[in-house]
């Protein structure tokens, strides 16, 4: 019981600290990207570094449903400690883009159930959930392509990416680019699909950054690999 009380008081302390870090300008920027919190991410990471890994505290912070608290929870959790069903439930609750992205990249990718979840989520009718499946597929395309049907993935992208909702479209486009970058035998087809679908062709890109338009992205990354 003493341990529970300690954790609960710590949650209250951490929530108070997050509230003190609230910055209206940071909130304004974050809300433009669909994230409802006003904590500077550098300060959030500094807080996480101070707290270190605390799995039970991470679970309690996640349960608050507060976006900044959930981001902090992701940074202080133990990724391999989550069960498959727990991660599935968390992903379905993670509707804010930053929480969704961090959960997939910082937790699910390091969890032993990631491949099972990849297959489950990729087939999910919810486009936000499906986008997580595609993000995990992109990771495999780059790091562990053995056993993946790359031609089959290109078939699905060719048929569905153009009309997919934004976040699912973005994830499929990333996978398309990754296939073209990493797998020379599929590069011509990947570029051709990108050229024909024109997805993200006009996406505003800052100076010095690579366009997310797949043909441009593929060609630039391949050029850099050759220059190394």
Short mmCIF file of C-alpha atoms in Angstrom, two decimals:
data_model
loop_
_atom_site.label_atom_id
_atom_site.label_comp_id
_atom_site.label_asym_id
_atom_site.label_seq_id
_atom_site.Cartn_x
_atom_site.Cartn_y
_atom_site.Cartn_z
CA UNK A 1 0.00 0.00 0.00
CA UNK A 2 2.85 2.36 0.84
CA UNK A 3 4.27 1.83 -2.65
CA UNK A 4 0.92 2.70 -4.28
CA UNK A 5 0.64 5.88 -2.23
CA UNK A 6 4.18 6.82 -3.17
CA UNK A 7 3.46 6.31 -6.87
CA UNK A 8 0.25 8.32 -6.68
CA UNK A 9 1.93 11.22 -4.92
CA UNK A 10 4.69 11.06 -7.54
CA UNK A 11 2.07 11.24 -10.32
CA UNK A 12 0.62 14.36 -8.70
CA UNK A 13 4.10 15.88 -8.40
CA UNK A 14 4.96 15.09 -12.01
CA UNK A 15 1.63 16.49 -13.26
CA UNK A 16 2.30 19.69 -11.30
CA UNK A 17 5.76 19.92 -12.86
CA UNK A 18 4.32 19.43 -16.35
CA UNK A 19 1.74 22.15 -15.65
CA UNK A 20 4.57 24.49 -14.63
CA UNK A 21 6.32 23.81 -17.95
CA UNK A 22 3.23 24.86 -19.94
CA UNK A 23 4.18 27.46 -22.56
CA UNK A 24 1.42 29.17 -24.61
CA UNK A 25 3.72 29.58 -27.62
CA UNK A 26 4.69 25.91 -27.56
CA UNK A 27 1.00 25.00 -27.33
CA UNK A 28 0.19 27.19 -30.34
CA UNK A 29 2.86 25.45 -32.44
CA UNK A 30 1.87 21.97 -31.24
CA UNK A 31 -1.83 22.52 -31.88
CA UNK A 32 -1.08 23.31 -35.52
CA UNK A 33 0.18 19.71 -35.74
CA UNK A 34 -2.83 18.27 -33.89
CA UNK A 35 -1.10 17.93 -30.49
CA UNK A 36 -2.91 19.43 -27.49
CA UNK A 37 -0.04 20.21 -25.11
CA UNK A 38 2.19 23.18 -24.40
CA UNK A 39 5.38 21.60 -23.07
CA UNK A 40 8.64 22.20 -24.89
CA UNK A 41 9.92 18.75 -25.92
CA UNK A 42 13.48 19.55 -24.87
CA UNK A 43 12.26 20.32 -21.34
CA UNK A 44 10.09 17.19 -21.40
CA UNK A 45 13.14 15.07 -22.28
CA UNK A 46 15.15 16.74 -19.51
CA UNK A 47 12.42 15.82 -17.00
CA UNK A 48 12.41 12.23 -18.31
CA UNK A 49 16.18 12.04 -17.93
CA UNK A 50 15.87 13.12 -14.31
CA UNK A 51 13.08 10.64 -13.53
CA UNK A 52 14.91 7.78 -15.30
CA UNK A 53 13.10 4.50 -16.14
CA UNK A 54 10.02 3.94 -13.97
CA UNK A 55 7.57 1.47 -15.49
CA UNK A 56 4.81 1.78 -12.90
CA UNK A 57 4.95 5.57 -12.95
CA UNK A 58 4.82 5.43 -16.76
CA UNK A 59 1.63 3.35 -16.61
CA UNK A 60 0.05 5.79 -14.14
CA UNK A 61 0.99 8.81 -16.26
CA UNK A 62 -0.47 7.14 -19.35
CA UNK A 63 -3.73 6.55 -17.48
CA UNK A 64 -4.16 10.32 -16.91
CA UNK A 65 -4.95 10.68 -20.66
CA UNK A 66 -3.01 13.96 -20.63
CA UNK A 67 -0.92 14.34 -23.80
CA UNK A 68 2.24 15.73 -22.15
CA UNK A 69 1.99 13.05 -19.43
CA UNK A 70 1.68 10.34 -22.06
CA UNK A 71 4.73 11.62 -23.93
CA UNK A 72 6.66 11.58 -20.66
CA UNK A 73 5.36 8.06 -19.92
CA UNK A 74 6.76 6.87 -23.25
CA UNK A 75 10.19 8.30 -22.38
CA UNK A 76 10.42 6.71 -18.91
CA UNK A 77 8.80 3.33 -19.60
CA UNK A 78 10.47 -0.03 -20.15
CA UNK A 79 9.41 -0.90 -23.75
CA UNK A 80 9.89 -4.66 -23.41
CA UNK A 81 7.72 -4.81 -20.27
CA UNK A 82 4.40 -4.27 -22.05
CA UNK A 83 2.14 -7.18 -23.03
CA UNK A 84 0.77 -7.38 -26.55
CA UNK A 85 -2.83 -6.51 -25.58
CA UNK A 86 -1.64 -3.62 -23.44
CA UNK A 87 0.22 -2.06 -26.38
CA UNK A 88 -2.74 -2.67 -28.68
CA UNK A 89 -5.04 -0.80 -26.28
CA UNK A 90 -2.51 2.04 -25.85
CA UNK A 91 -2.12 2.46 -29.61
CA UNK A 92 -5.89 2.68 -30.08
CA UNK A 93 -6.05 5.37 -27.37
CA UNK A 94 -3.14 7.34 -28.85
CA UNK A 95 -5.05 9.68 -31.17
CA UNK A 96 -2.66 12.64 -30.95
CA UNK A 97 0.02 12.46 -33.69
CA UNK A 98 3.07 12.93 -31.45
CA UNK A 99 1.86 10.36 -28.87
CA UNK A 100 1.09 7.90 -31.68
CA UNK A 101 4.47 8.39 -33.36
CA UNK A 102 6.51 8.17 -30.16
CA UNK A 103 4.60 5.11 -28.95
CA UNK A 104 5.31 3.27 -32.22
CA UNK A 105 8.93 4.39 -32.57
CA UNK A 106 10.14 4.39 -28.96
CA UNK A 107 8.11 1.54 -27.49
CA UNK A 108 6.45 -0.84 -29.97
CA UNK A 109 9.53 -1.20 -32.21
CA UNK A 110 11.53 -2.37 -29.16
CA UNK A 111 8.85 -4.76 -27.89
CA UNK A 112 8.95 -8.54 -28.60
CA UNK A 113 5.33 -8.40 -29.85
CA UNK A 114 6.07 -5.83 -32.56
CA UNK A 115 5.80 -8.24 -35.51
CA UNK A 116 2.47 -9.66 -34.33
CA UNK A 117 1.16 -6.13 -33.81
CA UNK A 118 2.45 -5.06 -37.24
CA UNK A 119 0.34 -7.73 -38.91
CA UNK A 120 -2.73 -7.00 -36.78
CA UNK A 121 -2.60 -3.24 -37.21
CA UNK A 122 -1.84 -3.27 -40.94
CA UNK A 123 -5.17 -5.02 -41.55
CA UNK A 124 -7.18 -2.79 -39.18
CA UNK A 125 -10.08 -0.79 -40.67
CA UNK A 126 -9.14 2.25 -38.54
CA UNK A 127 -6.71 4.25 -40.74
CA UNK A 128 -4.80 5.65 -37.74
CA UNK A 129 -4.25 2.14 -36.36
CA UNK A 130 -3.35 0.90 -39.86
CA UNK A 131 -0.78 3.69 -40.18
CA UNK A 132 1.06 2.20 -37.18
CA UNK A 133 1.17 -1.14 -38.99
CA UNK A 134 2.67 0.55 -42.03
CA UNK A 135 5.24 2.36 -39.86
CA UNK A 136 6.37 -0.99 -38.47
CA UNK A 137 6.46 -2.41 -42.01
CA UNK A 138 8.68 0.47 -43.11
CA UNK A 139 11.05 -0.38 -40.26
CA UNK A 140 11.24 -3.97 -41.49
CA UNK A 141 11.77 -2.86 -45.10
CA UNK A 142 14.87 -1.00 -43.92
CA UNK A 143 16.25 -3.36 -41.26
CA UNK A 144 14.81 -6.85 -41.67
CA UNK A 145 13.24 -7.31 -45.11
CA UNK A 146 13.61 -11.11 -45.15
CA UNK A 147 10.18 -12.67 -45.55
CA UNK A 148 8.44 -9.48 -46.65
CA UNK A 149 6.61 -9.51 -49.99
CA UNK A 150 7.94 -6.19 -51.30
CA UNK A 151 6.21 -6.52 -54.66
CA UNK A 152 2.96 -7.24 -52.82
CA UNK A 153 3.43 -4.16 -50.65
CA UNK A 154 3.92 -2.07 -53.78
CA UNK A 155 0.69 -3.53 -55.20
CA UNK A 156 -1.24 -2.39 -52.10
CA UNK A 157 0.39 1.05 -52.13
CA UNK A 158 -0.36 1.47 -55.83
CA UNK A 159 -4.02 0.54 -55.31
CA UNK A 160 -4.78 2.36 -52.05
CA UNK A 161 -2.36 5.18 -51.23
CA UNK A 162 -3.92 7.86 -53.46
CA UNK A 163 -7.27 7.81 -51.63
CA UNK A 164 -6.03 6.92 -48.13
CA UNK A 165 -6.70 9.32 -45.21
CA UNK A 166 -3.82 11.65 -44.40
CA UNK A 167 -1.95 9.74 -41.70
CA UNK A 168 -2.33 6.38 -43.43
CA UNK A 169 -1.30 7.95 -46.74
CA UNK A 170 1.81 9.45 -45.11
CA UNK A 171 2.79 6.06 -43.64
CA UNK A 172 2.24 4.22 -46.95
CA UNK A 173 4.25 6.88 -48.79
CA UNK A 174 7.13 6.44 -46.34
CA UNK A 175 7.06 2.70 -46.99
CA UNK A 176 7.05 3.32 -50.75
CA UNK A 177 10.09 5.57 -50.45
CA UNK A 178 11.90 3.11 -48.17
CA UNK A 179 11.39 0.25 -50.63
CA UNK A 180 12.81 2.42 -53.42
CA UNK A 181 15.76 3.56 -51.32
CA UNK A 182 16.76 0.20 -49.85
CA UNK A 183 15.92 -2.26 -52.63
CA UNK A 184 17.41 -1.45 -56.03
CA UNK A 185 15.44 -4.22 -57.77
CA UNK A 186 12.17 -2.43 -56.89
CA UNK A 187 13.43 1.15 -57.33
CA UNK A 188 12.17 1.83 -60.86
CA UNK A 189 8.67 0.61 -59.98
CA UNK A 190 8.59 2.55 -56.69
CA UNK A 191 9.55 5.78 -58.48
CA UNK A 192 6.99 5.07 -61.22
CA UNK A 193 4.20 4.58 -58.65
CA UNK A 194 5.16 7.85 -56.97
CA UNK A 195 5.21 9.72 -60.28
CA UNK A 196 1.79 8.41 -61.31
CA UNK A 197 0.04 8.93 -57.96
CA UNK A 198 1.63 12.38 -57.31
CA UNK A 199 1.05 11.96 -53.54
CA UNK A 200 2.70 14.78 -51.52
CA UNK A 201 4.23 16.26 -54.68
CA UNK A 202 3.32 19.79 -53.57
CA UNK A 203 4.02 19.29 -49.87
CA UNK A 204 5.75 22.44 -48.52
CA UNK A 205 9.38 21.61 -47.72
CA UNK A 206 11.77 23.82 -45.76
CA UNK A 207 15.08 24.82 -47.41
CA UNK A 208 17.68 22.09 -46.89
CA UNK A 209 15.05 19.42 -46.24
CA UNK A 210 14.18 16.57 -48.60
CA UNK A 211 10.68 16.55 -50.11
CA UNK A 212 8.43 13.68 -48.96
CA UNK A 213 7.39 13.19 -52.61
CA UNK A 214 8.60 9.61 -53.07
CA UNK A 215 10.51 9.95 -56.39
CA UNK A 216 12.42 13.01 -55.08
CA UNK A 217 13.02 11.34 -51.71
CA UNK A 218 14.25 8.08 -53.26
CA UNK A 219 16.60 9.77 -55.73
CA UNK A 220 18.07 12.09 -53.09
CA UNK A 221 18.74 9.31 -50.56
CA UNK A 222 20.26 7.01 -53.20
CA UNK A 223 22.49 9.89 -54.35
CA UNK A 224 23.67 10.42 -50.76
CA UNK A 225 24.43 6.70 -50.35
CA UNK A 226 26.56 6.80 -53.50
CA UNK A 227 28.39 9.92 -52.28
CA UNK A 228 29.35 8.33 -48.94
#
